[in-house]
Coordinates of N, CA and C in Angstrom, one line a residue:
M1 N 106.9 -122.7 26.9 CA 106.7 -122.2 25.6 C 105.7 -123.0 24.8
R2 N 104.8 -122.3 24.1 CA 103.8 -123.0 23.2 C 104.2 -122.8 21.8
I3 N 104.1 -123.9 21.0 CA 104.5 -123.9 19.6 C 103.4 -124.5 18.8
L4 N 103.0 -123.8 17.7 CA 102.1 -124.3 16.7 C 102.8 -124.6 15.4
I5 N 102.7 -125.9 15.0 CA 103.4 -126.3 13.7 C 102.3 -126.6 12.7
V6 N 102.3 -125.9 11.6 CA 101.3 -125.9 10.6 C 101.9 -126.4 9.2
D7 N 101.5 -127.5 8.8 CA 101.9 -128.1 7.5 C 101.0 -129.2 7.1
D8 N 100.7 -129.2 5.8 CA 99.8 -130.3 5.3 C 100.5 -131.6 5.2
D9 N 101.8 -131.6 5.3 CA 102.5 -132.9 5.1 C 102.8 -133.5 6.5
F10 N 102.3 -134.7 6.7 CA 102.5 -135.4 8.0 C 103.9 -135.6 8.4
I11 N 104.8 -136.0 7.5 CA 106.2 -136.2 7.8 C 106.9 -134.9 8.2
T12 N 106.6 -133.8 7.5 CA 107.2 -132.5 7.9 C 106.7 -132.1 9.3
R13 N 105.4 -132.3 9.6 CA 105.0 -131.9 10.9 C 105.7 -132.7 12.0
K14 N 105.7 -134.0 11.8 CA 106.4 -134.9 12.8 C 107.9 -134.6 13.0
S15 N 108.5 -134.3 11.9 CA 109.9 -133.9 11.9 C 110.1 -132.6 12.7
L16 N 109.3 -131.6 12.5 CA 109.4 -130.3 13.2 C 109.1 -130.5 14.7
I17 N 108.1 -131.3 15.0 CA 107.8 -131.6 16.4 C 109.0 -132.2 17.1
K18 N 109.6 -133.2 16.4 CA 110.8 -133.8 17.0 C 111.9 -132.8 17.3
M19 N 112.1 -131.9 16.4 CA 113.1 -130.9 16.5 C 112.8 -129.9 17.7
L20 N 111.5 -129.7 17.9 CA 111.1 -128.6 18.8 C 110.5 -129.1 20.2
Q21 N 110.3 -130.3 20.3 CA 109.7 -130.8 21.6 C 110.5 -130.5 22.8
D22 N 111.8 -130.3 22.7 CA 112.5 -129.9 23.9 C 112.3 -128.4 24.3
Y23 N 111.8 -127.6 23.4 CA 111.6 -126.2 23.6 C 110.3 -126.0 24.4
G24 N 109.3 -126.8 24.2 CA 108.0 -126.6 24.8 C 106.9 -127.5 24.2
D25 N 105.7 -127.2 24.5 CA 104.5 -127.9 24.1 C 104.3 -127.6 22.6
C26 N 104.2 -128.7 21.8 CA 103.9 -128.5 20.3 C 102.5 -129.0 20.0
D27 N 101.8 -128.1 19.3 CA 100.5 -128.5 18.7 C 100.7 -128.5 17.2
E28 N 99.7 -129.1 16.5 CA 99.9 -129.1 15.1 C 98.5 -128.9 14.4
A29 N 98.6 -128.3 13.2 CA 97.5 -128.1 12.3 C 97.9 -128.5 10.9
T30 N 96.9 -128.9 10.1 CA 97.2 -129.4 8.8 C 96.9 -128.4 7.7
N31 N 96.3 -127.3 8.0 CA 96.1 -126.2 7.0 C 96.0 -124.9 7.7
G32 N 95.9 -123.8 6.8 CA 95.9 -122.5 7.3 C 94.6 -122.2 8.2
Q33 N 93.5 -122.7 7.8 CA 92.3 -122.4 8.6 C 92.4 -123.0 10.0
E34 N 92.9 -124.3 10.0 CA 93.1 -124.9 11.4 C 94.1 -124.0 12.2
A35 N 95.1 -123.5 11.5 CA 96.1 -122.7 12.2 C 95.4 -121.4 12.8
V36 N 94.6 -120.7 12.0 CA 94.0 -119.5 12.5 C 93.0 -119.9 13.7
D37 N 92.3 -121.0 13.5 CA 91.3 -121.4 14.6 C 92.1 -121.7 15.9
S38 N 93.2 -122.5 15.7 CA 94.0 -122.9 16.9 C 94.6 -121.6 17.6
F39 N 95.1 -120.7 16.7 CA 95.7 -119.5 17.3 C 94.7 -118.7 18.1
N40 N 93.5 -118.5 17.5 CA 92.5 -117.7 18.2 C 92.0 -118.4 19.5
M41 N 91.8 -119.7 19.4 CA 91.4 -120.5 20.6 C 92.4 -120.4 21.7
A42 N 93.7 -120.4 21.3 CA 94.8 -120.4 22.3 C 94.7 -119.0 23.1
W43 N 94.4 -118.0 22.4 CA 94.3 -116.7 23.0 C 93.1 -116.6 23.9
E44 N 91.9 -117.2 23.4 CA 90.7 -117.2 24.2 C 90.9 -118.0 25.5
E45 N 91.8 -119.0 25.5 CA 92.1 -119.8 26.7 C 93.2 -119.2 27.5
S46 N 93.7 -118.0 27.1 CA 94.8 -117.4 27.8 C 96.1 -118.2 27.8
R47 N 96.3 -119.0 26.7 CA 97.5 -119.8 26.5 C 98.0 -119.6 25.1
P48 N 98.4 -118.3 24.8 CA 98.8 -118.0 23.4 C 100.1 -118.7 23.0
Y49 N 100.2 -118.9 21.7 CA 101.4 -119.5 21.1 C 102.5 -118.4 21.1
D50 N 103.7 -118.9 21.4 CA 104.9 -118.1 21.4 C 105.5 -118.1 20.0
L51 N 105.4 -119.3 19.3 CA 106.1 -119.5 18.1 C 105.1 -120.3 17.2
V52 N 105.0 -119.9 15.9 CA 104.2 -120.6 14.9 C 105.2 -120.9 13.7
L53 N 105.2 -122.1 13.3 CA 105.9 -122.5 12.1 C 104.8 -122.8 11.1
L54 N 104.8 -122.0 10.0 CA 103.7 -122.0 9.1 C 104.1 -122.2 7.6
D55 N 103.7 -123.3 7.1 CA 103.9 -123.7 5.7 C 103.2 -122.7 4.8
I56 N 103.7 -122.4 3.7 CA 103.1 -121.4 2.8 C 102.1 -122.1 1.9
M57 N 102.4 -123.2 1.3 CA 101.5 -123.8 0.3 C 100.7 -124.9 1.0
M58 N 99.4 -124.6 1.3 CA 98.5 -125.6 1.9 C 97.1 -125.5 1.4
P59 N 96.3 -126.5 1.5 CA 94.9 -126.5 1.1 C 94.1 -125.7 2.1
S60 N 92.9 -125.3 1.7 CA 91.9 -124.6 2.5 C 92.2 -123.1 2.7
L61 N 93.4 -122.8 3.3 CA 93.8 -121.5 3.4 C 95.3 -121.5 3.4
D62 N 96.0 -120.8 2.5 CA 97.5 -120.9 2.5 C 98.1 -120.2 3.6
G63 N 99.4 -120.4 3.8 CA 100.1 -119.8 4.9 C 100.2 -118.3 4.9
Q64 N 100.3 -117.7 3.7 CA 100.3 -116.2 3.6 C 99.0 -115.6 4.1
D65 N 97.9 -116.2 3.7 CA 96.6 -115.7 4.2 C 96.3 -116.0 5.7
A66 N 96.8 -117.2 6.1 CA 96.7 -117.5 7.5 C 97.5 -116.5 8.4
L67 N 98.7 -116.2 7.9 CA 99.5 -115.2 8.6 C 98.8 -113.9 8.7
Q68 N 98.2 -113.4 7.6 CA 97.5 -112.2 7.6 C 96.4 -112.2 8.6
Q69 N 95.6 -113.3 8.7 CA 94.5 -113.3 9.7 C 95.1 -113.4 11.1
I70 N 96.2 -114.1 11.3 CA 96.8 -114.1 12.6 C 97.2 -112.7 13.1
R71 N 97.8 -112.0 12.2 CA 98.3 -110.6 12.5 C 97.1 -109.7 12.7
E72 N 96.0 -109.8 11.9 CA 94.8 -109.0 12.1 C 94.2 -109.3 13.5
F73 N 94.2 -110.6 13.9 CA 93.6 -111.0 15.2 C 94.4 -110.3 16.3
E74 N 95.8 -110.4 16.2 CA 96.6 -109.7 17.2 C 96.4 -108.2 17.2
S75 N 96.3 -107.6 16.1 CA 96.1 -106.2 16.0 C 94.8 -105.8 16.6
S76 N 93.7 -106.5 16.4 CA 92.4 -106.2 16.9 C 92.4 -106.3 18.5
R77 N 93.4 -107.0 19.0 CA 93.5 -107.1 20.5 C 94.6 -106.2 21.0
G78 N 95.1 -105.3 20.2 CA 96.2 -104.4 20.6 C 97.5 -105.0 20.8
I79 N 97.7 -106.2 20.2 CA 99.0 -106.9 20.3 C 99.8 -106.6 19.1
M80 N 101.0 -105.9 19.4 CA 101.8 -105.5 18.3 C 103.3 -105.6 18.7
G81 N 104.2 -105.6 17.8 CA 105.6 -105.6 18.0 C 106.1 -106.7 18.8
F82 N 106.7 -106.5 20.0 CA 107.3 -107.5 20.8 C 106.3 -108.5 21.3
G83 N 105.0 -108.1 21.5 CA 104.0 -109.0 22.0 C 103.4 -110.0 21.0
E84 N 103.7 -109.8 19.7 CA 103.2 -110.7 18.6 C 103.9 -112.0 18.7
A85 N 103.2 -113.1 18.3 CA 103.8 -114.4 18.2 C 104.9 -114.3 17.1
K86 N 106.0 -115.0 17.3 CA 107.0 -115.1 16.3 C 106.5 -116.2 15.3
V87 N 106.6 -115.8 14.0 CA 106.1 -116.7 13.0 C 107.2 -117.0 12.0
I88 N 107.6 -118.3 11.9 CA 108.6 -118.7 10.9 C 107.9 -119.3 9.7
M89 N 107.9 -118.7 8.6 CA 107.3 -119.2 7.4 C 108.2 -120.3 6.8
V90 N 107.6 -121.4 6.4 CA 108.4 -122.6 5.9 C 107.9 -122.9 4.5
S91 N 108.8 -123.1 3.6 CA 108.3 -123.4 2.2 C 109.4 -124.2 1.4
A92 N 108.9 -125.0 0.5 CA 109.8 -125.7 -0.4 C 110.2 -124.8 -1.5
L93 N 109.6 -123.6 -1.6 CA 109.9 -122.7 -2.7 C 110.9 -121.7 -2.2
D94 N 112.1 -121.7 -2.8 CA 113.1 -120.6 -2.6 C 112.9 -119.5 -3.5
D95 N 111.7 -118.8 -3.3 CA 111.2 -117.8 -4.3 C 111.3 -116.5 -3.6
P96 N 112.1 -115.5 -4.1 CA 112.1 -114.2 -3.5 C 110.8 -113.5 -3.3
R97 N 109.9 -113.7 -4.2 CA 108.5 -113.1 -4.1 C 107.8 -113.6 -2.9
N98 N 107.9 -114.9 -2.6 CA 107.3 -115.4 -1.4 C 107.9 -114.9 -0.1
V99 N 109.2 -114.7 -0.2 CA 110.0 -114.2 1.0 C 109.5 -112.8 1.3
V100 N 109.5 -111.9 0.2 CA 109.1 -110.5 0.3 C 107.7 -110.5 0.9
Q101 N 106.8 -111.3 0.3 CA 105.4 -111.2 0.7 C 105.3 -111.6 2.2
A102 N 106.0 -112.7 2.6 CA 105.9 -113.2 4.0 C 106.4 -112.1 5.0
F103 N 107.5 -111.4 4.6 CA 108.1 -110.5 5.6 C 107.4 -109.1 5.6
Y104 N 107.2 -108.5 4.4 CA 106.7 -107.2 4.3 C 105.2 -107.1 4.3
A105 N 104.6 -108.0 3.6 CA 103.1 -107.9 3.6 C 102.5 -108.7 4.8
G106 N 103.1 -109.8 5.2 CA 102.5 -110.6 6.2 C 103.0 -110.4 7.6
G107 N 104.1 -109.9 7.7 CA 104.6 -109.7 9.1 C 105.3 -110.9 9.7
A108 N 105.9 -111.8 8.8 CA 106.6 -113.0 9.3 C 107.9 -112.5 10.0
S109 N 108.3 -113.4 11.0 CA 109.5 -113.1 11.7 C 110.7 -113.7 11.1
S110 N 110.5 -114.8 10.3 CA 111.6 -115.4 9.7 C 111.1 -116.3 8.6
Y111 N 112.0 -116.9 7.8 CA 111.6 -117.7 6.6 C 112.7 -118.8 6.5
L112 N 112.2 -120.1 6.4 CA 113.1 -121.2 6.2 C 112.7 -122.1 5.0
I113 N 113.6 -122.6 4.3 CA 113.4 -123.5 3.1 C 113.3 -125.0 3.6
K114 N 112.4 -125.7 3.0 CA 112.3 -127.1 3.3 C 113.3 -127.9 2.4
P115 N 113.7 -129.0 2.9 CA 113.5 -129.6 4.2 C 114.2 -128.7 5.3
V116 N 113.5 -128.5 6.3 CA 114.1 -127.7 7.4 C 115.2 -128.5 8.1
Q117 N 116.4 -127.8 8.2 CA 117.5 -128.5 8.9 C 117.5 -128.0 10.4
A118 N 117.6 -128.9 11.3 CA 117.5 -128.6 12.7 C 118.4 -127.4 13.1
Q119 N 119.7 -127.4 12.7 CA 120.6 -126.4 13.1 C 120.1 -125.0 12.6
K120 N 119.6 -124.9 11.4 CA 119.2 -123.6 10.8 C 117.9 -123.2 11.6
L121 N 117.0 -124.1 12.0 CA 115.9 -123.8 12.8 C 116.3 -123.2 14.1
Y122 N 117.2 -123.9 14.8 CA 117.7 -123.5 16.1 C 118.4 -122.1 16.0
E123 N 119.1 -121.9 15.0 CA 119.8 -120.5 14.8 C 118.7 -119.4 14.6
E124 N 117.7 -119.7 13.8 CA 116.6 -118.7 13.6 C 115.9 -118.4 14.9
M125 N 115.7 -119.5 15.7 CA 115.0 -119.3 17.0 C 115.8 -118.4 17.9
E126 N 117.1 -118.7 17.9 CA 118.0 -117.8 18.8 C 117.9 -116.4 18.4
K127 N 117.9 -116.2 17.0 CA 117.8 -114.8 16.5 C 116.5 -114.1 16.9
L128 N 115.5 -114.9 17.1 CA 114.2 -114.4 17.5 C 114.0 -114.3 19.0
G129 N 115.1 -114.6 19.7 CA 115.1 -114.4 21.2 C 114.7 -115.6 22.0
F130 N 114.6 -116.8 21.4 CA 114.3 -118.0 22.2 C 115.6 -118.6 22.6
A131 N 115.7 -119.0 23.9 CA 116.9 -119.6 24.5 C 117.1 -120.9 23.8
S132 N 118.4 -121.4 24.0 CA 118.7 -122.7 23.5 C 117.8 -123.8 24.0
R133 N 117.8 -124.9 23.4 CA 116.9 -126.0 23.8 C 117.2 -126.4 25.2
A134 N 116.1 -126.8 25.9 CA 116.1 -127.3 27.2 C 116.7 -128.7 27.2
K135 N 117.4 -129.1 28.2 CA 118.0 -130.4 28.2 C 117.4 -131.2 29.3

């Protein structure tokens, strides 16, 4: 499994990597533009990401706009529905407007509030069809 963790906060990225390293290979990006570039490059290398954890508030390109570009990229390649990468939006803001925008406008698969708790992350991943952590 390939995972892309996108957050401008170093500690958050490292924490998420630690939580997810048993699931598969984790790459990281520090802003939305890096996320879009990494996502596109992974497809070009025929090694697409299965899961993207995407912070909403970031410099350069925010998570909502990055998600929109990721979904546009997938759509342009005929990738829809089950074939799309699962994207969990992550935010310190427990704001219903952001949740609605992430799900309905952006096509997010899930939404978690920071600080992300490992058990909640694992539960969301299972809901998205990912098996329990490898041991």
